[in-house]
Amino acid sequence: MSVNDDYLLALYGSPRANGNTSLLLDALVAGAGEVGIGTRAFRLAEMDLRPCRACNACFRDGECVQKDGMQEIYPHLLEAGAVAMAAPIFSMNICAQAKALIDRCQRFWSARYVLGREPVERERAERRKGFFLSCCGRERPDTFDCTRPVMAYFFHIVGVGSWTPLTYAGVDEAGKIREVEGALERAAELGRSLRSPV
């Protein structure tokens, strides 16, 4: 990131507070802290986040008419220098808590494609980084294939220019990610990658 006071938005999607994706995100946050990047974190399962109603009210002004926990998160989706989403695989795609947040970003889609307003200035969007951290109990790495279009859409629509996935298959029991060689260190390295260039 090119601005020293940029910060990381950390979105903990799993309903399991001490689960594997949460541990990965903890490590990424710690790595970012090592290079002086602050964090604003949200635990989605502890918030009132309602699903999108497809009411199209956001077509009028780019705002969502539902007033819930998303009103606290929305500004950070646009203001943070980096956005990290940690979400495990439930029933072959990202967990419902994370998907609900993504669906509620319809307001940004409306702003761009209905109202012709870019939520994030293009040059700044190109500098912003995204991270997707996920684990699944299934042993097959291709389980994550279905998540890539969803996450690509999410990062695109909130104005994040590039994003990095960090995914681990065959990791189910809480804490098992600690046994995967290099996993937590890799997450920490991603956090340290937010170091501002000299």
Coordinates of N, CA and C in Angstrom, one line a residue:
M1 N 0.8 -1.2 0.0 CA 0.0 0.0 0.0 C 0.9 1.2 0.0
S2 N 0.4 2.3 -0.6 CA 1.2 3.4 -0.8 C 1.0 4.6 0.2
V3 N 0.0 4.4 1.1 CA -0.2 5.5 2.0 C 0.0 4.9 3.4
N4 N 0.8 5.6 4.2 CA 1.2 5.0 5.5 C 0.1 4.8 6.5
D5 N -1.0 5.7 6.4 CA -2.1 5.6 7.3 C -3.2 4.7 6.8
D6 N -3.1 4.0 5.7 CA -4.1 3.0 5.3 C -4.2 1.9 6.3
Y7 N -5.3 1.3 6.3 CA -5.5 0.2 7.3 C -6.2 -1.0 6.6
L8 N -6.2 -2.1 7.3 CA -6.7 -3.4 6.9 C -8.1 -3.6 7.4
L9 N -9.1 -3.9 6.6 CA -10.4 -4.3 7.0 C -10.4 -5.8 7.1
A10 N -10.6 -6.4 8.3 CA -10.6 -7.8 8.5 C -12.0 -8.3 8.8
L11 N -12.5 -9.1 7.9 CA -13.8 -9.6 7.9 C -13.8 -11.1 8.3
Y12 N -14.2 -11.4 9.5 CA -14.2 -12.8 10.1 C -15.6 -13.4 9.7
G13 N -15.6 -14.2 8.7 CA -16.9 -14.7 8.3 C -17.4 -15.9 9.0
S14 N -16.6 -16.7 9.6 CA -17.0 -18.0 10.2 C -17.8 -17.8 11.4
P15 N -18.8 -18.6 11.7 CA -19.5 -18.5 12.9 C -18.7 -19.2 14.1
R16 N -17.7 -19.9 13.7 CA -16.8 -20.6 14.7 C -15.7 -19.6 15.0
A17 N -15.8 -19.0 16.2 CA -14.9 -17.9 16.6 C -13.4 -18.3 16.5
N18 N -13.1 -19.5 16.9 CA -11.6 -19.9 17.0 C -11.3 -20.9 15.9
G19 N -12.1 -20.9 14.8 CA -11.9 -21.8 13.8 C -10.7 -21.6 12.9
N20 N -10.5 -22.3 11.9 CA -9.3 -22.3 11.1 C -9.2 -21.0 10.2
T21 N -10.3 -20.6 9.6 CA -10.1 -19.3 8.9 C -9.9 -18.1 9.8
S22 N -10.5 -18.2 11.0 CA -10.2 -17.1 12.0 C -8.7 -17.1 12.4
L23 N -8.1 -18.3 12.5 CA -6.7 -18.3 12.9 C -5.9 -17.8 11.7
L24 N -6.2 -18.1 10.5 CA -5.5 -17.6 9.4 C -5.6 -16.0 9.3
L25 N -6.8 -15.5 9.6 CA -6.9 -14.1 9.5 C -6.2 -13.4 10.7
D26 N -6.2 -14.1 11.9 CA -5.5 -13.6 13.0 C -4.0 -13.4 12.6
A27 N -3.5 -14.4 11.9 CA -2.0 -14.4 11.5 C -1.8 -13.3 10.5
L28 N -2.7 -13.1 9.6 CA -2.6 -12.0 8.6 C -2.6 -10.6 9.3
V29 N -3.5 -10.5 10.2 CA -3.6 -9.2 11.0 C -2.3 -9.0 11.7
A30 N -1.8 -10.0 12.4 CA -0.6 -9.9 13.1 C 0.6 -9.4 12.2
G31 N 0.7 -10.1 11.0 CA 1.7 -9.7 10.0 C 1.6 -8.2 9.6
A32 N 0.3 -7.8 9.4 CA 0.1 -6.4 9.0 C 0.6 -5.5 10.1
G33 N 0.3 -5.9 11.4 CA 0.7 -5.1 12.5 C 2.2 -4.9 12.6
E34 N 2.9 -6.0 12.2 CA 4.4 -6.0 12.3 C 5.0 -4.9 11.4
V35 N 4.3 -4.5 10.3 CA 4.8 -3.5 9.4 C 4.0 -2.2 9.6
G36 N 3.3 -2.0 10.7 CA 2.7 -0.8 11.1 C 1.3 -0.5 10.4
I37 N 0.6 -1.6 10.0 CA -0.7 -1.4 9.4 C -1.7 -1.7 10.4
G38 N -2.6 -0.8 10.7 CA -3.7 -1.0 11.7 C -4.8 -1.8 11.1
T39 N -5.7 -2.3 11.9 CA -6.8 -3.2 11.5 C -8.1 -2.7 12.1
R40 N -9.2 -2.8 11.3 CA -10.5 -2.7 11.8 C -11.2 -4.0 11.5
A41 N -11.6 -4.7 12.5 CA -12.1 -6.1 12.4 C -13.6 -6.2 12.7
F42 N -14.3 -7.0 12.0 CA -15.7 -7.3 12.2 C -15.9 -8.8 12.2
R43 N -16.6 -9.3 13.2 CA -17.0 -10.8 13.3 C -18.5 -10.8 12.9
L44 N -18.7 -11.3 11.6 CA -20.0 -11.2 11.0 C -21.0 -12.0 11.7
A45 N -20.7 -13.1 12.3 CA -21.7 -14.0 12.9 C -22.2 -13.3 14.2
E46 N -21.5 -12.3 14.7 CA -22.0 -11.7 16.0 C -22.8 -10.4 15.7
M47 N -23.0 -10.1 14.4 CA -23.7 -8.9 14.0 C -25.0 -9.2 13.4
D48 N -25.9 -8.2 13.3 CA -27.2 -8.3 12.7 C -26.9 -7.9 11.2
L49 N -26.7 -8.9 10.4 CA -26.5 -8.8 8.9 C -27.6 -9.5 8.2
R50 N -28.5 -8.8 7.6 CA -29.7 -9.4 6.9 C -29.3 -9.6 5.5
P51 N -29.9 -10.6 4.8 CA -29.7 -10.8 3.4 C -30.3 -9.8 2.5
C52 N -29.7 -9.6 1.3 CA -30.3 -8.7 0.3 C -31.7 -9.1 0.0
R53 N -32.6 -8.1 -0.1 CA -34.0 -8.4 -0.4 C -34.4 -8.2 -1.9
A54 N -33.4 -7.9 -2.7 CA -33.6 -7.6 -4.1 C -34.7 -6.7 -4.4
C55 N -34.8 -5.7 -3.5 CA -35.9 -4.7 -3.7 C -35.5 -3.6 -4.7
N56 N -34.2 -3.5 -5.0 CA -33.8 -2.5 -6.0 C -33.9 -1.1 -5.6
A57 N -34.1 -0.8 -4.3 CA -34.2 0.5 -3.8 C -32.9 1.2 -4.0
C58 N -31.8 0.5 -4.0 CA -30.5 1.1 -4.2 C -30.3 1.6 -5.6
F59 N -31.2 1.3 -6.5 CA -31.1 1.8 -7.9 C -31.3 3.3 -7.8
R60 N -32.0 3.8 -6.8 CA -32.4 5.3 -6.8 C -31.2 6.1 -6.4
D61 N -30.4 5.7 -5.3 CA -29.4 6.6 -4.8 C -28.1 5.8 -4.4
G62 N -28.0 4.5 -4.7 CA -26.9 3.7 -4.3 C -26.8 3.4 -2.8
E63 N -27.9 3.6 -2.1 CA -27.9 3.3 -0.7 C -28.8 2.1 -0.4
C64 N -28.5 1.4 0.6 CA -29.4 0.3 1.1 C -30.4 0.7 2.1
V65 N -31.6 0.3 1.9 CA -32.7 0.8 2.8 C -32.7 0.0 4.1
Q66 N -32.0 -1.2 4.1 CA -32.0 -1.9 5.4 C -31.0 -1.3 6.3
K67 N -31.4 -1.1 7.6 CA -30.5 -0.5 8.6 C -30.1 -1.6 9.6
D68 N -29.0 -2.1 9.4 CA -28.5 -3.1 10.3 C -26.9 -3.0 10.4
G69 N -26.3 -4.1 10.7 CA -24.8 -4.0 10.9 C -24.0 -3.6 9.7
M70 N -24.6 -3.8 8.6 CA -23.9 -3.4 7.3 C -23.6 -1.9 7.3
Q71 N -24.4 -1.1 8.0 CA -24.2 0.4 8.0 C -22.9 0.7 8.6
E72 N -22.4 -0.2 9.6 CA -21.1 0.0 10.2 C -20.0 -0.4 9.3
I73 N -20.2 -1.4 8.5 CA -19.2 -2.0 7.7 C -19.0 -1.2 6.4
Y74 N -20.1 -0.8 5.8 CA -20.0 -0.2 4.5 C -18.9 0.9 4.3
P75 N -18.7 1.8 5.2 CA -17.7 2.8 4.9 C -16.3 2.2 4.8
H76 N -16.0 1.2 5.7 CA -14.7 0.6 5.7 C -14.4 -0.2 4.4
L77 N -15.5 -0.8 3.8 CA -15.3 -1.5 2.5 C -14.7 -0.6 1.4
L78 N -15.0 0.7 1.6 CA -14.4 1.7 0.6 C -13.2 2.4 1.1
E79 N -13.1 2.6 2.4 CA -12.0 3.4 2.9 C -10.7 2.7 3.2
A80 N -10.8 1.4 3.6 CA -9.6 0.6 4.0 C -8.7 0.5 2.8
G81 N -7.4 0.4 3.1 CA -6.4 0.2 2.1 C -6.3 -1.2 1.6
A82 N -6.8 -2.1 2.5 CA -6.8 -3.6 2.1 C -8.0 -4.2 2.8
V83 N -8.6 -5.2 2.1 CA -9.8 -5.9 2.6 C -9.4 -7.4 2.7
A84 N -9.6 -8.1 3.8 CA -9.4 -9.5 3.9 C -10.7 -10.2 4.4
M85 N -11.1 -11.1 3.6 CA -12.3 -11.9 4.0 C -11.9 -13.3 4.3
A86 N -12.2 -13.8 5.5 CA -12.0 -15.2 5.9 C -13.3 -15.9 6.0
A87 N -13.5 -16.9 5.2 CA -14.8 -17.6 5.2 C -14.6 -19.1 4.8
P88 N -15.0 -20.0 5.7 CA -14.9 -21.4 5.4 C -15.9 -21.9 4.3
I89 N -15.7 -23.1 3.9 CA -16.7 -23.7 2.9 C -17.7 -24.4 3.7
F90 N -19.0 -24.0 3.5 CA -20.1 -24.7 4.0 C -21.0 -25.1 2.8
S91 N -21.3 -26.4 2.7 CA -22.1 -26.9 1.6 C -21.6 -26.4 0.2
M92 N -20.3 -26.5 0.0 CA -19.7 -26.3 -1.3 C -19.5 -24.9 -1.7
N93 N -19.7 -23.9 -0.8 CA -19.4 -22.5 -1.1 C -19.1 -21.8 0.2
I94 N -18.8 -20.5 0.1 CA -18.5 -19.8 1.3 C -19.7 -19.7 2.3
C95 N -19.4 -19.6 3.5 CA -20.5 -19.6 4.6 C -21.5 -18.5 4.4
A96 N -22.7 -18.7 4.9 CA -23.8 -17.8 4.7 C -23.5 -16.4 5.2
Q97 N -22.8 -16.3 6.3 CA -22.5 -15.0 6.9 C -21.7 -14.1 5.9
A98 N -20.7 -14.7 5.3 CA -19.9 -14.0 4.3 C -20.6 -13.7 3.0
K99 N -21.4 -14.6 2.6 CA -22.2 -14.4 1.4 C -23.3 -13.3 1.5
A100 N -23.9 -13.3 2.7 CA -24.8 -12.2 3.0 C -24.2 -10.8 2.9
L101 N -23.0 -10.7 3.4 CA -22.3 -9.4 3.3 C -22.0 -9.1 1.8
I102 N -21.6 -10.1 1.1 CA -21.3 -9.8 -0.4 C -22.6 -9.4 -1.1
D103 N -23.7 -10.1 -0.8 CA -24.9 -9.8 -1.5 C -25.4 -8.4 -1.2
R104 N -25.1 -7.9 0.0 CA -25.5 -6.6 0.5 C -24.6 -5.5 -0.2
C105 N -23.6 -5.9 -0.9 CA -22.8 -4.9 -1.6 C -23.4 -4.6 -3.0
Q106 N -24.7 -5.1 -3.2 CA -25.4 -4.7 -4.4 C -25.5 -3.2 -4.5
R107 N -25.5 -2.5 -3.4 CA -25.6 -1.0 -3.5 C -24.4 -0.4 -4.2
F108 N -23.2 -1.1 -4.1 CA -22.1 -0.6 -4.9 C -22.2 -0.9 -6.4
W109 N -22.8 -2.1 -6.6 CA -23.1 -2.4 -8.0 C -24.0 -1.4 -8.6
S110 N -25.1 -1.1 -7.9 CA -26.1 -0.1 -8.4 C -25.4 1.3 -8.6
A111 N -24.5 1.7 -7.7 CA -23.9 3.0 -7.8 C -23.1 3.0 -9.1
R112 N -22.4 1.9 -9.4 CA -21.5 1.9 -10.6 C -22.3 1.7 -11.9
Y113 N -23.2 0.7 -11.9 CA -23.8 0.3 -13.2 C -25.2 0.9 -13.5
V114 N -25.8 1.4 -12.4 CA -27.1 2.0 -12.7 C -26.9 3.6 -12.6
L115 N -26.2 4.0 -11.6 CA -26.1 5.5 -11.5 C -24.8 6.1 -12.1
G116 N -23.9 5.2 -12.5 CA -22.7 5.7 -13.2 C -21.7 6.4 -12.3
R117 N -21.6 5.9 -11.0 CA -20.7 6.5 -10.0 C -19.7 5.4 -9.5
E118 N -18.5 5.7 -9.6 CA -17.5 4.7 -9.1 C -17.4 4.9 -7.6
P119 N -17.6 3.8 -6.8 CA -17.5 3.9 -5.4 C -16.2 4.2 -4.9
V120 N -15.1 3.8 -5.6 CA -13.7 4.1 -5.3 C -13.1 4.7 -6.5
E121 N -12.3 5.8 -6.3 CA -11.6 6.4 -7.4 C -10.7 5.4 -8.1
R122 N -10.7 5.3 -9.4 CA -10.0 4.2 -10.1 C -8.5 4.0 -9.7
E123 N -7.8 5.1 -9.6 CA -6.4 5.0 -9.3 C -6.2 4.4 -7.9
R124 N -7.0 4.9 -7.0 CA -6.9 4.3 -5.6 C -7.3 2.8 -5.6
A125 N -8.4 2.5 -6.3 CA -8.8 1.1 -6.4 C -7.7 0.2 -6.9
E126 N -6.9 0.7 -7.8 CA -5.8 -0.2 -8.4 C -4.8 -0.5 -7.3
R127 N -4.6 0.4 -6.3 CA -3.6 0.2 -5.3 C -4.1 -0.7 -4.1
R128 N -5.4 -0.8 -4.0 CA -6.0 -1.6 -2.9 C -5.8 -3.1 -3.1
K129 N -5.5 -3.8 -2.0 CA -5.3 -5.2 -2.0 C -6.4 -6.0 -1.3
G130 N -6.7 -7.2 -1.8 CA -7.7 -8.0 -1.2 C -7.1 -9.4 -0.9
F131 N -7.6 -10.0 0.1 CA -7.2 -11.4 0.5 C -8.4 -12.2 0.8
F132 N -8.4 -13.5 0.3 CA -9.5 -14.4 0.6 C -8.9 -15.6 1.3
L133 N -9.3 -15.9 2.5 CA -8.7 -17.0 3.3 C -9.8 -18.0 3.6
S134 N -9.6 -19.2 3.2 CA -10.6 -20.2 3.4 C -10.1 -21.6 3.6
C135 N -10.9 -22.4 4.3 CA -10.6 -23.8 4.6 C -11.8 -24.7 4.3
C136 N -11.6 -25.9 3.9 CA -12.7 -26.9 3.8 C -12.3 -28.2 4.3
G137 N -13.3 -29.0 4.8 CA -13.0 -30.3 5.3 C -12.7 -31.3 4.2
R138 N -13.3 -31.1 3.0 CA -13.1 -32.0 1.9 C -11.6 -32.0 1.5
E139 N -11.1 -33.1 1.0 CA -9.7 -33.2 0.7 C -9.3 -32.7 -0.6
R140 N -10.3 -32.3 -1.4 CA -10.0 -31.9 -2.8 C -9.9 -30.3 -2.9
P141 N -8.7 -29.9 -3.4 CA -8.5 -28.4 -3.5 C -9.4 -27.8 -4.5
D142 N -10.0 -28.6 -5.5 CA -10.9 -28.0 -6.5 C -12.2 -27.6 -5.8
T143 N -12.4 -27.9 -4.6 CA -13.6 -27.4 -3.8 C -13.7 -25.9 -3.9
F144 N -12.6 -25.3 -3.9 CA -12.5 -23.8 -3.8 C -12.8 -23.1 -5.2
D145 N -12.9 -23.9 -6.3 CA -13.2 -23.4 -7.6 C -14.4 -22.5 -7.6
C146 N -15.5 -23.0 -6.9 CA -16.7 -22.3 -7.0 C -16.7 -20.9 -6.2
T147 N -15.7 -20.7 -5.4 CA -15.6 -19.5 -4.6 C -14.9 -18.4 -5.4
R148 N -14.2 -18.7 -6.4 CA -13.4 -17.7 -7.1 C -14.2 -16.6 -7.8
P149 N -15.3 -17.0 -8.6 CA -16.1 -16.0 -9.2 C -16.8 -15.1 -8.1
V150 N -17.2 -15.7 -7.0 CA -17.9 -14.9 -6.0 C -16.9 -13.9 -5.4
M151 N -15.7 -14.3 -5.1 CA -14.8 -13.4 -4.5 C -14.2 -12.4 -5.5
A152 N -14.1 -12.8 -6.7 CA -13.6 -11.9 -7.7 C -14.7 -10.8 -7.9
Y153 N -15.9 -11.1 -7.9 CA -17.0 -10.1 -7.9 C -16.9 -9.2 -6.7
F154 N -16.8 -9.8 -5.5 CA -16.8 -9.0 -4.3 C -15.7 -7.9 -4.4
F155 N -14.5 -8.4 -4.7 CA -13.4 -7.4 -4.6 C -13.5 -6.4 -5.8
H156 N -14.0 -6.8 -6.9 CA -14.2 -5.8 -8.0 C -15.3 -4.8 -7.6
I157 N -16.4 -5.2 -7.0 CA -17.5 -4.3 -6.8 C -17.2 -3.3 -5.6
V158 N -16.2 -3.7 -4.7 CA -15.9 -2.7 -3.6 C -14.6 -2.0 -4.0
G159 N -14.1 -2.1 -5.2 CA -13.0 -1.3 -5.7 C -11.7 -1.8 -5.2
V160 N -11.4 -3.1 -5.2 CA -10.1 -3.6 -4.8 C -9.4 -4.1 -6.1
G161 N -8.3 -3.6 -6.4 CA -7.7 -3.9 -7.7 C -7.1 -5.2 -7.9
S162 N -6.6 -5.8 -6.8 CA -6.0 -7.2 -6.9 C -6.2 -7.9 -5.6
W163 N -6.3 -9.2 -5.7 CA -6.6 -10.0 -4.5 C -5.9 -11.4 -4.6
T164 N -5.6 -11.9 -3.4 CA -4.8 -13.1 -3.3 C -5.6 -14.1 -2.5
P165 N -5.8 -15.3 -3.1 CA -6.5 -16.4 -2.3 C -5.5 -17.2 -1.5
L166 N -5.9 -17.6 -0.3 CA -5.1 -18.5 0.5 C -6.0 -19.6 1.0
T167 N -6.0 -20.8 0.4 CA -7.0 -21.8 0.7 C -6.3 -23.1 1.0
Y168 N -7.0 -23.8 2.0 CA -6.5 -25.1 2.4 C -7.6 -26.2 2.5
A169 N -7.4 -27.2 1.7 CA -8.4 -28.3 1.7 C -8.0 -29.3 2.8
G170 N -9.0 -30.1 3.2 CA -8.7 -31.2 4.2 C -8.5 -30.6 5.6
V171 N -9.0 -29.5 5.9 CA -8.8 -28.8 7.2 C -10.2 -28.5 7.8
D172 N -10.6 -29.3 8.7 CA -12.0 -29.3 9.2 C -12.1 -29.0 10.7
E173 N -11.5 -29.9 11.5 CA -11.6 -29.7 13.0 C -11.0 -28.4 13.4
A174 N -11.6 -27.7 14.3 CA -11.1 -26.4 14.8 C -9.7 -26.5 15.3
G175 N -8.9 -25.6 14.7 CA -7.4 -25.5 15.1 C -6.5 -26.4 14.3
K176 N -7.1 -27.2 13.4 CA -6.2 -28.1 12.6 C -5.3 -27.3 11.7
I177 N -5.6 -26.1 11.3 CA -4.7 -25.3 10.5 C -3.4 -25.1 11.1
R178 N -3.3 -25.2 12.4 CA -2.0 -25.1 13.1 C -1.1 -26.2 12.7
E179 N -1.6 -27.3 12.3 CA -0.8 -28.5 11.9 C -0.4 -28.5 10.4
V180 N -0.9 -27.5 9.7 CA -0.6 -27.4 8.3 C 0.7 -26.6 8.1
E181 N 1.8 -27.3 7.7 CA 3.1 -26.6 7.7 C 3.1 -25.4 6.9
G182 N 3.5 -24.3 7.5 CA 3.6 -23.0 6.8 C 2.4 -22.2 6.6
A183 N 1.2 -22.7 7.0 CA 0.0 -22.0 6.7 C -0.2 -20.7 7.4
L184 N 0.1 -20.7 8.7 CA -0.1 -19.5 9.4 C 1.0 -18.5 9.1
E185 N 2.2 -19.0 8.8 CA 3.3 -18.1 8.4 C 3.0 -17.5 7.0
R186 N 2.4 -18.2 6.1 CA 2.0 -17.7 4.8 C 1.0 -16.6 5.0
A187 N 0.0 -16.8 5.9 CA -0.9 -15.7 6.1 C -0.3 -14.5 6.7
A188 N 0.7 -14.7 7.6 CA 1.4 -13.5 8.2 C 2.2 -12.8 7.1
E189 N 2.8 -13.5 6.2 CA 3.5 -12.9 5.1 C 2.6 -12.0 4.2
L190 N 1.4 -12.5 4.0 CA 0.4 -11.7 3.3 C 0.2 -10.4 4.0
G191 N 0.0 -10.4 5.3 CA -0.1 -9.2 6.1 C 1.1 -8.3 6.0
R192 N 2.3 -8.9 6.0 CA 3.5 -8.1 5.9 C 3.6 -7.5 4.5
S193 N 3.0 -8.1 3.6 CA 3.1 -7.6 2.2 C 2.4 -6.2 2.1
L194 N 1.7 -5.8 3.1 CA 1.0 -4.5 3.1 C 2.0 -3.3 3.4
R195 N 3.2 -3.7 3.7 CA 4.2 -2.7 4.0 C 4.3 -1.6 2.9
S196 N 4.2 -0.4 3.3 CA 4.3 0.7 2.4 C 5.7 0.8 1.7
P197 N 5.8 1.0 0.4 CA 7.1 1.1 -0.2 C 7.9 2.3 0.2
V198 N 9.2 2.1 0.3 CA 10.0 3.2 0.8 C 10.2 4.2 -0.4

